Coordinates of C-alpha atoms in Angstrom, one line a residue:
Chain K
X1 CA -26.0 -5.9 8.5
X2 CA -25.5 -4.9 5.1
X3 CA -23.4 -3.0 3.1
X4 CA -25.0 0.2 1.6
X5 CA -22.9 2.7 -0.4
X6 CA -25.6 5.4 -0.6
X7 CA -24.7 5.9 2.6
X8 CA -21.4 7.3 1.7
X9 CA -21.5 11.4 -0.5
X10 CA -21.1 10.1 -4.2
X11 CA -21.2 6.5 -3.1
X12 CA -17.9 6.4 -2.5
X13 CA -16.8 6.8 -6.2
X14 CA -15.5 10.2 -6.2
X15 CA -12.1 8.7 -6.4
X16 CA -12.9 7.4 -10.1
X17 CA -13.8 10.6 -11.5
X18 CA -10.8 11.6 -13.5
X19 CA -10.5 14.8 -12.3
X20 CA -7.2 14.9 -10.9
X21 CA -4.1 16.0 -11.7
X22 CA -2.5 13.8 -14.5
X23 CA -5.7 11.7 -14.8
X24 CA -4.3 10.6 -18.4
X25 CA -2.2 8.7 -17.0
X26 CA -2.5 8.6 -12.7
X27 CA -6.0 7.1 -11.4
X28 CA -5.7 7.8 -7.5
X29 CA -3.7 8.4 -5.6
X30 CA -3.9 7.0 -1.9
X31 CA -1.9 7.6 1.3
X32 CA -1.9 5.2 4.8
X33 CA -0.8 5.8 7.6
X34 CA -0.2 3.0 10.4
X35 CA -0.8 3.8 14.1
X36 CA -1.3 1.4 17.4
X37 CA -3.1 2.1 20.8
X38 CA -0.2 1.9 23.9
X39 CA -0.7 -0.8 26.3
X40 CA -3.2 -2.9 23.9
X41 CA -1.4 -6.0 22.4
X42 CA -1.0 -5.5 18.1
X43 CA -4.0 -7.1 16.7
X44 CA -2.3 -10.2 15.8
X45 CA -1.6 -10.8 19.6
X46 CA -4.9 -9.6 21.0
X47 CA -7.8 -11.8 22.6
X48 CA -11.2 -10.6 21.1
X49 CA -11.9 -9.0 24.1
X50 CA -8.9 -6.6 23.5
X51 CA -10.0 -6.1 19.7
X52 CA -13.4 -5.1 20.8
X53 CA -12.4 -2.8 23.2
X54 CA -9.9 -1.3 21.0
X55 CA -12.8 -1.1 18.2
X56 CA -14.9 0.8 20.7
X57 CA -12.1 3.1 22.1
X58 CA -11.1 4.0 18.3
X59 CA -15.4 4.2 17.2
X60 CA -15.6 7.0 20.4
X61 CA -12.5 9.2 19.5
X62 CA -13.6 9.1 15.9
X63 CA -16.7 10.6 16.7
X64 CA -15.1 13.5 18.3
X65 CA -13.0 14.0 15.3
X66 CA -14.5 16.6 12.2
X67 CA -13.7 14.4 9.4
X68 CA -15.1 11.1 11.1
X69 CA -17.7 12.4 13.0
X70 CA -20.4 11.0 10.5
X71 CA -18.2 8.8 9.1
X72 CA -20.5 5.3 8.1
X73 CA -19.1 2.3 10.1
X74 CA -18.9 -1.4 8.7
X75 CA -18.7 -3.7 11.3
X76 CA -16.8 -6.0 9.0
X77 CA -16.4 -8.8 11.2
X78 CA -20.4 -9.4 10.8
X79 CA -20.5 -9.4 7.3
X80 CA -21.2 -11.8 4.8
X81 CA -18.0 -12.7 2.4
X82 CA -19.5 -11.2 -0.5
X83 CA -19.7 -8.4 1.0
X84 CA -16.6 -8.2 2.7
X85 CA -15.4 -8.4 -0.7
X86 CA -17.1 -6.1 -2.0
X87 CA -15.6 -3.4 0.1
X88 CA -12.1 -4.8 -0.9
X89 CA -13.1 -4.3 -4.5
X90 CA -13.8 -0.6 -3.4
X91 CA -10.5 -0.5 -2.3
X92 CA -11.9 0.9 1.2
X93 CA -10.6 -2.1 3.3
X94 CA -6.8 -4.6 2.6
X95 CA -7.3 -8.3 1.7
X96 CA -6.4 -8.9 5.5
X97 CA -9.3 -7.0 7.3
X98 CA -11.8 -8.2 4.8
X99 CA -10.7 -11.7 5.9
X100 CA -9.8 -13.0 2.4
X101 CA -6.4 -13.7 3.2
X102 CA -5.7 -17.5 2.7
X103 CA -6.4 -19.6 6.1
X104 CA -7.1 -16.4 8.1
X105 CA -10.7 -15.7 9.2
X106 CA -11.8 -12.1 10.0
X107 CA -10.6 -10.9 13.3
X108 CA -13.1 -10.3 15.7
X109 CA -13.5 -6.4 16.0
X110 CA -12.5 -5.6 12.8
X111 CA -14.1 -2.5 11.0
X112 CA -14.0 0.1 8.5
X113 CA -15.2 4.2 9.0
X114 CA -15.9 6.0 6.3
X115 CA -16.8 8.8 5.1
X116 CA -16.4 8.3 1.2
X117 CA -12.6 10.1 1.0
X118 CA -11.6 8.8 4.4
X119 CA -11.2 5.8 5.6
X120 CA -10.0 3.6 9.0
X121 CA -9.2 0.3 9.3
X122 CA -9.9 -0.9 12.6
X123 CA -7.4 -4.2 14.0
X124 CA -6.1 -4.3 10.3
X125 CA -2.5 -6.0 11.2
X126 CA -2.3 -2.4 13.1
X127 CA -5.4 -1.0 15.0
X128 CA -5.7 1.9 12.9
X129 CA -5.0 2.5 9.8
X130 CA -6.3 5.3 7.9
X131 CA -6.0 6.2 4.7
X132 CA -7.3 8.8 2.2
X133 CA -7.9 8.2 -1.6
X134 CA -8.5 10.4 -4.0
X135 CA -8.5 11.2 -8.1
X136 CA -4.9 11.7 -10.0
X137 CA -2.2 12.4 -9.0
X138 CA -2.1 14.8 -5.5
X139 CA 0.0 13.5 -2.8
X140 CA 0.4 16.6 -1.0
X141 CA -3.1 17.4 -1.1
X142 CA -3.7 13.9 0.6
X143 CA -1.2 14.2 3.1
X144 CA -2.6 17.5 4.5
X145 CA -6.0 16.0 4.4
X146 CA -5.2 12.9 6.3
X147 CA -2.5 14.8 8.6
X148 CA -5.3 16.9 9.9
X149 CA -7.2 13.7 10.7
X150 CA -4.2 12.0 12.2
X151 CA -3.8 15.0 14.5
X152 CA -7.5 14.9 15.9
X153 CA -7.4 11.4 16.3
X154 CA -3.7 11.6 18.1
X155 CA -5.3 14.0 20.6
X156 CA -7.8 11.7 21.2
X157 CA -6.2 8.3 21.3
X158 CA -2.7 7.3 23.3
X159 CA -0.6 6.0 20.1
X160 CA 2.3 3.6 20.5
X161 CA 5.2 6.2 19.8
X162 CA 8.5 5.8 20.2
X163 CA 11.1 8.8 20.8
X164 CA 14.1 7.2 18.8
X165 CA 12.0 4.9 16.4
X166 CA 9.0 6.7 15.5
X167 CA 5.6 5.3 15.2
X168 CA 5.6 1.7 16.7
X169 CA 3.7 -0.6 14.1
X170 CA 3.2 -4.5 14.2
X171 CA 5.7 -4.7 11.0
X172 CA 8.8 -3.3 11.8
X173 CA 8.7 -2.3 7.5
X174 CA 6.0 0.4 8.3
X175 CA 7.6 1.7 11.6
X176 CA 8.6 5.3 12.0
X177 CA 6.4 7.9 9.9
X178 CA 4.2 4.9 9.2
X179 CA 3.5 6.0 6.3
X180 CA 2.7 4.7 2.7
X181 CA 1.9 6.3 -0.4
X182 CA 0.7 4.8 -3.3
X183 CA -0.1 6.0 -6.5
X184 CA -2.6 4.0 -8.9
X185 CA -0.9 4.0 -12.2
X186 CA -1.9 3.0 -16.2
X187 CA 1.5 1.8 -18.0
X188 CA 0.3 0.6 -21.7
X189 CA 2.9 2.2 -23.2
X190 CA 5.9 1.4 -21.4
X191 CA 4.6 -2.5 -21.4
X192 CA 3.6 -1.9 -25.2
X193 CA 7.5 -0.5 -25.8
X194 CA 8.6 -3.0 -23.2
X195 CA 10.5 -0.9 -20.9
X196 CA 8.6 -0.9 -17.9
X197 CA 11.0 -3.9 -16.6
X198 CA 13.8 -1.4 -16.8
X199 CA 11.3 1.4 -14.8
X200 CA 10.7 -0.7 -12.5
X201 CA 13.7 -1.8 -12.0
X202 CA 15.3 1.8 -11.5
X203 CA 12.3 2.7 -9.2
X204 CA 13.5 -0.6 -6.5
X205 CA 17.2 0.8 -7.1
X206 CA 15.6 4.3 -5.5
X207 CA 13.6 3.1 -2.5
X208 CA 10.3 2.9 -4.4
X209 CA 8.3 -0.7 -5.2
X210 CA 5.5 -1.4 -7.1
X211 CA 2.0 -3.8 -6.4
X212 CA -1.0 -4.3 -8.5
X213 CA -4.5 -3.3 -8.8
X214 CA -5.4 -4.3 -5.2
X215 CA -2.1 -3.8 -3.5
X216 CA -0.1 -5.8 -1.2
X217 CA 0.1 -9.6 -2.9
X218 CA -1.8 -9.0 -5.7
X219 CA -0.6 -9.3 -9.5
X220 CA -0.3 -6.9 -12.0
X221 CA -3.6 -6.7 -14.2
X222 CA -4.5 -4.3 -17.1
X223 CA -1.2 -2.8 -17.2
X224 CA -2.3 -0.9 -13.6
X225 CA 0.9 -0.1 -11.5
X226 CA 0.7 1.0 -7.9
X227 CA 3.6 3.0 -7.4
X228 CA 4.6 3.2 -3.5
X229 CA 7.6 4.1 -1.0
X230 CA 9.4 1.0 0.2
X231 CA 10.3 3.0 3.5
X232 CA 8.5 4.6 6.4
X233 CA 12.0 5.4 8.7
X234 CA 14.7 7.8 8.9
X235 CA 12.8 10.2 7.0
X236 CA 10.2 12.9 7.5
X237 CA 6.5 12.5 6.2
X238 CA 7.5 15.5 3.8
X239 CA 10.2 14.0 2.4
X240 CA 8.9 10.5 1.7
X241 CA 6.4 12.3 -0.3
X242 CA 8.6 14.7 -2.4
X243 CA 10.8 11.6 -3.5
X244 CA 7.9 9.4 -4.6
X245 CA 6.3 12.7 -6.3
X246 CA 9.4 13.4 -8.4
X247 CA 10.0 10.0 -9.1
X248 CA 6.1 9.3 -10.6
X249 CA 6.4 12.5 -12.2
X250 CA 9.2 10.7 -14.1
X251 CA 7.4 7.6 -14.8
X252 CA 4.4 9.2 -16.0
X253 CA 7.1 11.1 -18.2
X254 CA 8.3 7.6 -19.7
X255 CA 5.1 7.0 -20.2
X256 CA 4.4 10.0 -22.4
X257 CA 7.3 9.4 -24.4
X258 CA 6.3 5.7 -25.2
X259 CA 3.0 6.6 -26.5
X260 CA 4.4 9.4 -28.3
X261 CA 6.8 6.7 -29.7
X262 CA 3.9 4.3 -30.5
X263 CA 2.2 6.5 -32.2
X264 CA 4.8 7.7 -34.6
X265 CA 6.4 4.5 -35.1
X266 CA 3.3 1.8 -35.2
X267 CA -0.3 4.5 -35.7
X268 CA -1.8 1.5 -37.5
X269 CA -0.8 -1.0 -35.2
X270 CA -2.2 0.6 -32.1
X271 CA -5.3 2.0 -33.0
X272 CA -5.7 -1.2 -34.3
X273 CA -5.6 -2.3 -30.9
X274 CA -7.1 0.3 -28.9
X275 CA -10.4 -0.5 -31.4
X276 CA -10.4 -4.1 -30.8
X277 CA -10.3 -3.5 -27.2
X278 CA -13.3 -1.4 -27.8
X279 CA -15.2 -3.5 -30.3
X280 CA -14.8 -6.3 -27.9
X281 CA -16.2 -5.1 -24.7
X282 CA -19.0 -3.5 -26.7
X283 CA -19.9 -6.3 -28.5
X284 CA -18.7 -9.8 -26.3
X285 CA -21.8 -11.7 -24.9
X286 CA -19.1 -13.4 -22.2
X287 CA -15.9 -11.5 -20.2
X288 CA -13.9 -12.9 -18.0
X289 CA -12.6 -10.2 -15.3
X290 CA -9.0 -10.3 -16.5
X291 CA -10.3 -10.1 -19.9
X292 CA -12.1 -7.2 -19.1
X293 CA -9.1 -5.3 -17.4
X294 CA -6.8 -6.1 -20.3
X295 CA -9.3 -4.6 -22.9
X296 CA -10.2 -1.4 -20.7
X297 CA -6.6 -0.9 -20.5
X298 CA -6.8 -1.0 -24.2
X299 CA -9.8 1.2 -24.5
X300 CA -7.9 3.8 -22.2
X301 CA -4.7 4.0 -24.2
X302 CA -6.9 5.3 -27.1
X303 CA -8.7 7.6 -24.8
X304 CA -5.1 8.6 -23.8
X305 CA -4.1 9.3 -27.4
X306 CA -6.9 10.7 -28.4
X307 CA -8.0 7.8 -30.9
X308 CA -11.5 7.1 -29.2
X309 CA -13.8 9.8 -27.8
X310 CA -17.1 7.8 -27.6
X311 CA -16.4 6.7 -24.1
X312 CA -15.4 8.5 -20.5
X313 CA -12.5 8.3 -18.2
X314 CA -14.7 8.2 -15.4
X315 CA -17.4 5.1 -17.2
X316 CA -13.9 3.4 -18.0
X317 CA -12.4 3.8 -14.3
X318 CA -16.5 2.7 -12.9
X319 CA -16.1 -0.6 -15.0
X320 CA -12.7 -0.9 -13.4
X321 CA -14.8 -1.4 -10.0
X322 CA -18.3 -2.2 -10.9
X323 CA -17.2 -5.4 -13.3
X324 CA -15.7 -7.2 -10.4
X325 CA -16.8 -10.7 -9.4
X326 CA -18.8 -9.1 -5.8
X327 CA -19.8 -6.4 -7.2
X328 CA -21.4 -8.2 -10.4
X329 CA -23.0 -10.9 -7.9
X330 CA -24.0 -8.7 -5.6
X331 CA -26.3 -6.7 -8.0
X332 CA -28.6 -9.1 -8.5
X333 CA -27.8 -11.3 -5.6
X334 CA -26.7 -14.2 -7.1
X335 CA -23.1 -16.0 -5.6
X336 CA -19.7 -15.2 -6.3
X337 CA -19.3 -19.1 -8.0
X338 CA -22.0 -18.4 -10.3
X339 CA -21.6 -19.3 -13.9
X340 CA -23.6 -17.0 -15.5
X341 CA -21.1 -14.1 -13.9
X342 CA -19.1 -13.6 -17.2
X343 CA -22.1 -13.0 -19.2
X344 CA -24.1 -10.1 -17.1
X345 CA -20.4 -8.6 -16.7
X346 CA -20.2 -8.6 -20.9
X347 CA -23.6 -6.7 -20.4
X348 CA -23.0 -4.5 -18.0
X349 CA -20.2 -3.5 -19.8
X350 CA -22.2 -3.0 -23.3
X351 CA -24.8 -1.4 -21.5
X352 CA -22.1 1.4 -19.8
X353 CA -20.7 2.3 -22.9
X354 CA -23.8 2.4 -25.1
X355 CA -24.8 4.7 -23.0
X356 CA -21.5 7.2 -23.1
X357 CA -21.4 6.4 -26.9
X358 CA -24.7 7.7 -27.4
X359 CA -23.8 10.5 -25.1
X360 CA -21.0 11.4 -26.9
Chain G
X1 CA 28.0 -12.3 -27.1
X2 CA 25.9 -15.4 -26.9
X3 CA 24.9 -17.4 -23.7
X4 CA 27.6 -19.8 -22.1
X5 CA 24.8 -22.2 -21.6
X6 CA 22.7 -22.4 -24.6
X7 CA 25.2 -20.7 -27.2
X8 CA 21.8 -19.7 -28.6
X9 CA 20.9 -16.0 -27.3
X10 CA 22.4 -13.2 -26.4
X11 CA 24.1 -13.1 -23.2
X12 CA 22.0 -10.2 -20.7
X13 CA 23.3 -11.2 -17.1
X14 CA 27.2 -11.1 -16.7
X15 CA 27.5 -12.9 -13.2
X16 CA 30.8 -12.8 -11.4
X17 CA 31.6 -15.1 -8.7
X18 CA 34.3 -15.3 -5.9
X19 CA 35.6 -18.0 -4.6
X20 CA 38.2 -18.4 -2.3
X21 CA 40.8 -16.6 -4.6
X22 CA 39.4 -17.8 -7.8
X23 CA 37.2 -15.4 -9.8
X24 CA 34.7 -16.7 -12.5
X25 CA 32.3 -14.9 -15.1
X26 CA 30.0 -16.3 -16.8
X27 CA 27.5 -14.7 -19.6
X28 CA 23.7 -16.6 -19.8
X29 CA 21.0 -15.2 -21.3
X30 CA 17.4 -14.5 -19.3
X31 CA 16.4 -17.3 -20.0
X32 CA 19.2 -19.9 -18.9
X33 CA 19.5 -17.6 -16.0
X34 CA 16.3 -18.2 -14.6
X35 CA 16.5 -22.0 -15.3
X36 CA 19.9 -21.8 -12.7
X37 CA 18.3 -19.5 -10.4
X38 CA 20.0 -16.8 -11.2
X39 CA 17.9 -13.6 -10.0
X40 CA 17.9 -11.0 -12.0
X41 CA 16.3 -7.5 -11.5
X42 CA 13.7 -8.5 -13.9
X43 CA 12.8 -11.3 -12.4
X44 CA 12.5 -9.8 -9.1
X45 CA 10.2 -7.2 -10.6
X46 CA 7.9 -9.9 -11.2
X47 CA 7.4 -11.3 -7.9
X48 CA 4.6 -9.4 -6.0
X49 CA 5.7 -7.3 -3.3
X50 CA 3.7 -8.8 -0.2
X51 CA 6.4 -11.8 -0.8
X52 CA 9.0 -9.4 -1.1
X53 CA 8.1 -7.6 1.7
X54 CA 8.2 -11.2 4.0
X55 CA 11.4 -11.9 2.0
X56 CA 12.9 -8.5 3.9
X57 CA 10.9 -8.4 7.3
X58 CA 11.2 -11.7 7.8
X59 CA 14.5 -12.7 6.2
X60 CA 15.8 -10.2 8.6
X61 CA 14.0 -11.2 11.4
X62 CA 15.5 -14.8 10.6
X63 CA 18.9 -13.5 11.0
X64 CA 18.8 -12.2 14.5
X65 CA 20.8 -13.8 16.4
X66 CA 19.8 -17.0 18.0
X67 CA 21.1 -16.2 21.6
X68 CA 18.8 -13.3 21.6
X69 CA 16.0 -15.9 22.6
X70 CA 16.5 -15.6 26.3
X71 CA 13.0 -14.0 27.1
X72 CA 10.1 -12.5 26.5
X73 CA 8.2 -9.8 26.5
X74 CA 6.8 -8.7 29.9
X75 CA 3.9 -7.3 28.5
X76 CA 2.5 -9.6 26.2
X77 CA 4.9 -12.2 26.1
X78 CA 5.7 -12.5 22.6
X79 CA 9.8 -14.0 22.1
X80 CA 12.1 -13.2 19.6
X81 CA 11.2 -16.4 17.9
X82 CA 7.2 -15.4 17.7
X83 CA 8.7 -12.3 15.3
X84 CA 11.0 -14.6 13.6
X85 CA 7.6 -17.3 12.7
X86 CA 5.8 -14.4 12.0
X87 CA 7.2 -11.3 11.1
X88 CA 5.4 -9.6 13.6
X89 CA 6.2 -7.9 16.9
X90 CA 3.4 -8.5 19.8
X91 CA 2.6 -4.9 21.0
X92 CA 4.6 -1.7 21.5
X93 CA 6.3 -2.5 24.2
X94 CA 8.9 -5.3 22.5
X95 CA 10.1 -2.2 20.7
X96 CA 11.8 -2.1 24.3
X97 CA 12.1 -5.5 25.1
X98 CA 14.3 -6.3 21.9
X99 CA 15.6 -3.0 21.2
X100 CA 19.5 -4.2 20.8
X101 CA 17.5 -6.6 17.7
X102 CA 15.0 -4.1 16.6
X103 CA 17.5 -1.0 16.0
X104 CA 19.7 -3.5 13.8
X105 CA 17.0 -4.6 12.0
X106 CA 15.1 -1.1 11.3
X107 CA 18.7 -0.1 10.0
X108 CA 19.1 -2.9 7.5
X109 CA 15.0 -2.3 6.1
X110 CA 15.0 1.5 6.3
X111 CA 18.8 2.7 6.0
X112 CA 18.2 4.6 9.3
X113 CA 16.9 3.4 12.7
X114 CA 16.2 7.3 13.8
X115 CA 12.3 8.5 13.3
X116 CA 12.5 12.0 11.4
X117 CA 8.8 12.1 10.8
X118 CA 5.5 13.6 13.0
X119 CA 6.3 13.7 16.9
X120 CA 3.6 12.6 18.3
X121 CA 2.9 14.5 21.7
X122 CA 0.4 12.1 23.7
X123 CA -3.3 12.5 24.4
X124 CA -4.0 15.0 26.1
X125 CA -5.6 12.5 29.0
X126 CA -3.3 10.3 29.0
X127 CA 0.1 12.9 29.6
X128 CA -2.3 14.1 32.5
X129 CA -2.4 10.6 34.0
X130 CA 1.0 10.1 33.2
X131 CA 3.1 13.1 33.0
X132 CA 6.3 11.2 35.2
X133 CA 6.3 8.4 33.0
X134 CA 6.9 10.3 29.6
X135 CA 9.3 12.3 31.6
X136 CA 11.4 9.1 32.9
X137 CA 11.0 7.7 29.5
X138 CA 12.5 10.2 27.8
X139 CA 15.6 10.4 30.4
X140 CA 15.6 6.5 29.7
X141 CA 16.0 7.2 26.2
X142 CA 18.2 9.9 26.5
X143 CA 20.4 8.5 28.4
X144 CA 20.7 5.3 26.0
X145 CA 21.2 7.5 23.1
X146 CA 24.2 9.4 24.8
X147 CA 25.3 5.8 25.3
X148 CA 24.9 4.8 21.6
X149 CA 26.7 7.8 20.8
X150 CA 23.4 9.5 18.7
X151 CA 23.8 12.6 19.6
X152 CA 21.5 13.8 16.9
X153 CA 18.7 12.1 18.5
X154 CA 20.4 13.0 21.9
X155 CA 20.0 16.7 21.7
X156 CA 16.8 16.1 19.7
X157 CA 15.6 14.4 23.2
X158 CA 16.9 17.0 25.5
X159 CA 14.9 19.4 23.7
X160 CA 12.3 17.6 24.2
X161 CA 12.5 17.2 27.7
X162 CA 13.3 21.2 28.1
X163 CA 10.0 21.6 27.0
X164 CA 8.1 19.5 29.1
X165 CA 9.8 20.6 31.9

């Protein structure tokens, strides 16, 4: 088995495309939530048997579901790294059910559905986990989307629910709505100005915390913020959203206000910087990965303020994906430890952007 | 004002300690904070939040109390000390097994140990096959709210049981 993209609409990239709400500044926006089958054992307890039979009992009622019913399936436990890694990179599957977690294996029975916009995880740390991404900023748009799915999948499956504490999950952190929202964010100016410690600072100080690119674990590259709600209990689905809403809403004002202060306090400085970026990725013969993130963060800002117009939001958000290490190796079929990745990613990257520049 | 340590920088952390009946401040600057372990909310920031997150699940789970440990779970067997190695609870029903633990601890990581969110009503095939079980369940519950003195959750229940009746 393989993994093959064409067989999802748009190839799964509709996420990228910039269209949403606050695009300037927002990327996705993505919303989980957590559920568990009654009288199976949470995934980290289960024998494979149990995970298989949980994979098949979750594969049938998905099929009876509108929004799954020809959802693609990725038997992820039968996959080669690379491509398990390649779905991470998509952002369609966590670090845990894609087995790249340090000393954990895959679990037997572990899978993803898909139908490009929607996704379930399948004995991620809980047996279902579903989640829907899409472009900008639009949590309540999300939310209805996956409640719908949610409540055809509840009708179909016995979840683990608990009258006094909600949503039983294998975390106690994600019990009760389990629910988490996280918003994909692009910071330059508030690292530039050097206030995003004191954002994010007041965002832990009102319930919200903040990951990197890839979520749980993983650093802070490129200036990208994921933006999420810390708690999943004592308050409604509704409510968990509004908070995080106004509270992004503010960030992305912050943001705003540092460019605006960049620009009229250092113009030369940062399109001095933004072009660099540019002139780098369109000229390098070699980029690293972080590299690469730093500069199209660069790149972005100027897109943000108006400085560059040779390139798209949506090529610069594609690169974001398409330059990483699986999805660079995988092209050609070569190994993730091969040498010679740095280079093709430099070309890639010239090749994307003479293309939008002679667009343009 | 400059650090106490260094003399060098500014002082940005203002830490005030209480001992006994003694009170002491002392002024350091990020830097000679950090080299005393001094954790600031910047520092913090830094740290990515899947260690954060075990830091809270399972600092809390670490603090349970030790005489908790008597047994386990009758469905899958999992014991208190499983969730405190791990951080993870071994199906749904140690929700019930370890309640007493479990309430505490959603309190201290949430605020609030009471679901306000989506009620889930069961599966359609499984309330057929079961329909006395989610009724004694919620009685269960009910009655252990009344006990615990939630009597927003209490009438919240009774509702619920109206219905189904």
């Amino acid at each position: 088995m393989s993994v093959d993209f064409s067989l999802l609409p748009d190839g799964g990239l509709s996420w990228l495309d910039g269209s949403g709400p606050e695009s300037h500044v927002v990327l996705s926006t993505r919303i989980r939530l957590a559920r568990n089958l009654e009288r199976r054992p949470f995934t980290v307890r289960a024998e494979p048997s149990d995970l298989l039979a949980a994979r098949s009992q979750i594969g049938d009622a998905a099929r009876e579901t509108t929004a799954l019913r020809d959802a693609a399936v990725f038997a992820v436990d039968d996959l080669e790294l690379i491509e398990r890694q390649l779905l991470h990179e998509r952002h369609m599957i966590s670090r845990e059910l894609a087995g790249l977690e340090r000393q954990a294996a895959v679990r037997p029975g572990a899978s993803l559905l898909t139908n490009g916009q929607i996704g379930v995880m399948v004995n991620e740390e809980d047996h279902v986990r579903m989640q829907v991404l899409r472009s900008g900023f639009d949590l309540s748009a999300s939310y209805r989307e996956l409640e719908r799915v949610d409540t055809e999948l509840g009708g179909q499956l016995p979840f683990a629910f608990h009258p006094e504490f909600g949503y039983l999950t294998a975390c106690p952190t994600n019990a009760g709505t389990g629910l988490r929202a996280s918003v994909l964010i692009h910071l330059p100016g508030l690292v530039l100005t050097k206030e995003i410690a004191k954002v994010l600072q007041g965002l832990a100080q009102v319930g919200l915390t903040f990951r990197g690119l890839y979520g749980e674990g993983s650093e802070v590259v490129g200036n990208f913020f994921q933006l999420s709600n810390q708690t999943t209990l004592g308050k409604s689905e509704e409510d968990l959203l509004d908070h995080l809403e106004s509270m992004v809403r503010q960030v992305v004002d912050y943001e705003e206000q540092a460019r605006d202060v960049l620009q009229q306090e250092a113009p030369s400085v940062i399109a001095d910087k933004v072009w660099r970026a540019y002139g780098l990725l369109r000229y390098a013969r070699s980029l690293s990965f972080e590299e690469t993130m730093n500069l199209l963060s660069g790149v972005r800002l100027g897109l943000g303020l108006n400085l560059i117009r040779d390139v798209s939001v949506y090529t610069l958000n594609k690169l974001l994906i398409l330059t990483q290490p699986a999805h660079l190796a995988a092209q050609d079929g070569r190994a993730l430890s091969d040498p010679t990745l740095p280079v093709s990613r430099a070309t890639f990257v010239r090749q994307m952007l003479e293309s939008d520049a002679a667009r343009g | 004002m400059q650090c106490d340590n260094c003399g060098e920088r500014p002082a940005a952390i203002h830490l005030t300690q209480i001992e006994g009946n003694s009170v002491t401040t002392v002024h350091l600057c990020e830097q000679c904070a950090a080299e005393k372990g001094v954790q600031t909310g910047a520092s913090v920031a830094k740290l990515p939040l899947s260690g954060f997150l075990a830091s809270v699940g399972q600092g809390a789970a670490a603090a349970l109390p030790a005489d908790a440990d008597a047994g386990g779970c009758g469905f899958c067997g999992a014991t208190l000390q499983d969730f405190r190695a791990t951080g993870r609870l071994g199906c749904a029903h140690c929700y019930v097994t370890f309640e007493q633990q479990i309430r505490e601890l959603l309190r201290r990581i949430h605020g609030s140990h009471v679901h306000a969110g989506r009620i889930y009503l069961p599966a359609t095939a499984a309330t057929e096959a079961e329909p006395v079980h989610l009724h004694a369940e919620l009685r269960e519950q009910l009655r252990r709210a009344v006990e615990a003195e939630n009597f927003e959750l209490a009438a919240e229940l009774r509702d619920r049981l109206k219905v189904l009746e």
